[in-house]
PDB file of C-alpha atoms in Angstrom:
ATOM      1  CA  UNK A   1     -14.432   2.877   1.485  1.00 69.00           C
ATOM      2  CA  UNK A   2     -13.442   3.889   5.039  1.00 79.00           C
ATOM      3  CA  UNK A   3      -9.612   3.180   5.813  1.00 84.00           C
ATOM      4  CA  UNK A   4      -8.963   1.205   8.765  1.00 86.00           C
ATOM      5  CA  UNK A   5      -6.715   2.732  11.934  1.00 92.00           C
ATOM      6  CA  UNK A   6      -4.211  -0.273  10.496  1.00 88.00           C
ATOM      7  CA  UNK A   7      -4.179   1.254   6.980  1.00 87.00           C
ATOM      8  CA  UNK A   8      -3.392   4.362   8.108  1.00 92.00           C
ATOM      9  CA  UNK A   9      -0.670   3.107  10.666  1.00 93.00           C
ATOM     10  CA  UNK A  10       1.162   1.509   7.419  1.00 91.00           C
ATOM     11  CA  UNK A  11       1.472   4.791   6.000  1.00 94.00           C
ATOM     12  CA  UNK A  12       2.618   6.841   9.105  1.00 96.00           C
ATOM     13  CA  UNK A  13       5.152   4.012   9.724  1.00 95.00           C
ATOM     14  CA  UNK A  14       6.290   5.026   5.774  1.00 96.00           C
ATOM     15  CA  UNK A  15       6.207   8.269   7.019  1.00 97.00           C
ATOM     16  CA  UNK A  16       8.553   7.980   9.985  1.00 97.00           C
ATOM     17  CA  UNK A  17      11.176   5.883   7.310  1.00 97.00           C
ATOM     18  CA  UNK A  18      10.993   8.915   5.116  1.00 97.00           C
ATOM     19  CA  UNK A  19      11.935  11.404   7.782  1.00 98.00           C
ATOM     20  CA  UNK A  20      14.634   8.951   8.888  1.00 97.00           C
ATOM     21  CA  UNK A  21      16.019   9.285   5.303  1.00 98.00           C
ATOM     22  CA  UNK A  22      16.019  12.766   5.279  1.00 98.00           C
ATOM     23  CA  UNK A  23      18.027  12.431   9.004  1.00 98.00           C
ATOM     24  CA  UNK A  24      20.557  10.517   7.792  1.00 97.00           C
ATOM     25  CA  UNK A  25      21.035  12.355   3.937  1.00 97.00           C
ATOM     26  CA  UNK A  26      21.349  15.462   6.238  1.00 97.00           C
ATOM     27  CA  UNK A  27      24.226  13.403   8.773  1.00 97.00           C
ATOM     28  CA  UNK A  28      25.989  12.389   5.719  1.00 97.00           C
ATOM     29  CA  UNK A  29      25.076   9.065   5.995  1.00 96.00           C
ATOM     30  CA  UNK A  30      26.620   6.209   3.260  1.00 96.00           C
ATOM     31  CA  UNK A  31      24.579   5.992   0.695  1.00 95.00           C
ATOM     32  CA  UNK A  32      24.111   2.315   0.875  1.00 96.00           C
ATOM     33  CA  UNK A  33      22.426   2.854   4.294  1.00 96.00           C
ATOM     34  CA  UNK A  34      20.043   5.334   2.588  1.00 97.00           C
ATOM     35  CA  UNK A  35      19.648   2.820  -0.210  1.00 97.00           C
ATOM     36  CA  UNK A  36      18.981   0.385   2.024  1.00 96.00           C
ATOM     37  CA  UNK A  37      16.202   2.106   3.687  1.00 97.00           C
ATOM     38  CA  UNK A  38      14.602   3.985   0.526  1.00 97.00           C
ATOM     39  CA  UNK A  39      14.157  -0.060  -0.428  1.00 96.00           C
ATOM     40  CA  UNK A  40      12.584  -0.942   2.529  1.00 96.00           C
ATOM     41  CA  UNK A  41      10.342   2.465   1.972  1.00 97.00           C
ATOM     42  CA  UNK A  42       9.183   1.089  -1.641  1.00 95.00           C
ATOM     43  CA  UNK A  43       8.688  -2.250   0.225  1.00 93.00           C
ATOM     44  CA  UNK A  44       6.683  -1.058   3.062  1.00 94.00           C
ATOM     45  CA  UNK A  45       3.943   1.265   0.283  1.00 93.00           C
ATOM     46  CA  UNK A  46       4.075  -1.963  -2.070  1.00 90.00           C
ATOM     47  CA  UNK A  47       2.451  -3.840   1.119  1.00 89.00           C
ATOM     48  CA  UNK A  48       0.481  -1.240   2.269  1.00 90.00           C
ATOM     49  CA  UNK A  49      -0.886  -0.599  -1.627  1.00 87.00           C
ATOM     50  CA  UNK A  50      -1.773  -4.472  -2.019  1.00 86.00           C
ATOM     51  CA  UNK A  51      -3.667  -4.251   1.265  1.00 86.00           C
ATOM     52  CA  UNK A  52      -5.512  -1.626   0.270  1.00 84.00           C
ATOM     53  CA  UNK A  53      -6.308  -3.287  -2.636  1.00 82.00           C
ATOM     54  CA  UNK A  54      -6.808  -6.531  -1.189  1.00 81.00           C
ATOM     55  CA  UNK A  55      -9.572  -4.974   1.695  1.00 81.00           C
ATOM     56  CA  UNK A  56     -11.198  -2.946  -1.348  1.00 77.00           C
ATOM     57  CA  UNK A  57     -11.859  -5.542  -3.301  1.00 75.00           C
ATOM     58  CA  UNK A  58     -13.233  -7.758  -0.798  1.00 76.00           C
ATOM     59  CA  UNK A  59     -15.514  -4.855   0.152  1.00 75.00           C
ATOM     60  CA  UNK A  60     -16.299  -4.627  -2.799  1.00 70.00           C
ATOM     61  CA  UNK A  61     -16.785  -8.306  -3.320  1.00 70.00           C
ATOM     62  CA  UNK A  62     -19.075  -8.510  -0.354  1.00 71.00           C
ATOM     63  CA  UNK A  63     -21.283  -5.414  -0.646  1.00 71.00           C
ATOM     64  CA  UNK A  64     -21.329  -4.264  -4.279  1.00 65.00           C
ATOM     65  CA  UNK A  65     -20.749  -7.238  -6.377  1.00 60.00           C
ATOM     66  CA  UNK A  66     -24.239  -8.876  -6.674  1.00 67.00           C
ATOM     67  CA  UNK A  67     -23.694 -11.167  -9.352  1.00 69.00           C
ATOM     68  CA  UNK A  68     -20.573 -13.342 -10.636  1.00 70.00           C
ATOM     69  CA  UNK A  69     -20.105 -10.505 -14.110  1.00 72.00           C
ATOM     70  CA  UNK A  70     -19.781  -7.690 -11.277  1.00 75.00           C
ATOM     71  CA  UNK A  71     -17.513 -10.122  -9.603  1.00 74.00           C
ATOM     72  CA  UNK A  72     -15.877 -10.263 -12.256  1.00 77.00           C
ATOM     73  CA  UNK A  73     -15.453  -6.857 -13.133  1.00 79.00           C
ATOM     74  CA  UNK A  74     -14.894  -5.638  -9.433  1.00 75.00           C
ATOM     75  CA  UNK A  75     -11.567  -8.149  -9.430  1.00 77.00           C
ATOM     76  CA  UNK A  76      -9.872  -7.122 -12.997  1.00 80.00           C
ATOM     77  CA  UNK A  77     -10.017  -3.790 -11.355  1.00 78.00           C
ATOM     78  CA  UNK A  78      -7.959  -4.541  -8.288  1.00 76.00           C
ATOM     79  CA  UNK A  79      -6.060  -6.402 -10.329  1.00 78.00           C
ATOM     80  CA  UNK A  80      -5.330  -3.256 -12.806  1.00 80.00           C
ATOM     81  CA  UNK A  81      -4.779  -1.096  -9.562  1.00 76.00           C
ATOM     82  CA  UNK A  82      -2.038  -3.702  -7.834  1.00 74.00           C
ATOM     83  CA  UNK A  83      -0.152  -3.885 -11.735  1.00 75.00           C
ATOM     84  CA  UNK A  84      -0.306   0.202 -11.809  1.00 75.00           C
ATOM     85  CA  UNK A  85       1.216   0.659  -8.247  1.00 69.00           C
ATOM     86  CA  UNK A  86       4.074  -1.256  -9.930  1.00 65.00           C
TER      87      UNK A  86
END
């Protein structure tokens, strides 16, 4: 699967909310501020893992799935994958 220049946006966008973590454990910052943004952090991957998921599968569901037991198959996988990343 090739991963899109928006996939990979999601991620550096986690990125930059990690570092801005780090920033503010290293200012001292309340911890309810850091909470606050490690939830949005947890938030942001959950999205950026279901859209993964959600562009692999119909990949997956357009290319690779010829008939409806691959069909099948191909979506109790993503579905396995989205219940894991939780």
């Amino acid at each position: 699967m090739e991963y899109s220049k928006d996939m990979k946006n999601r991620l550096k966008r986690v990125e930059g909310q990690v570092r801005g973590v780090l920033r503010m454990m290293e200012e001292g910052k309340d911890c309810r501020e850091i909470i606050t943004q490690m939830s949005a952090i947890r938030t942001a991957m959950d999205r950026a893992t279901a859209y993964v998921v959600a562009r692999n599968l119909e990949t997956c569901l357009r290319k690779e799935a010829e008939n409806d037991e691959e069909r099948e198959e191909v979506i109790e996988e993503a579905i396995k994958m989205l219940v894991k990343s939780r």
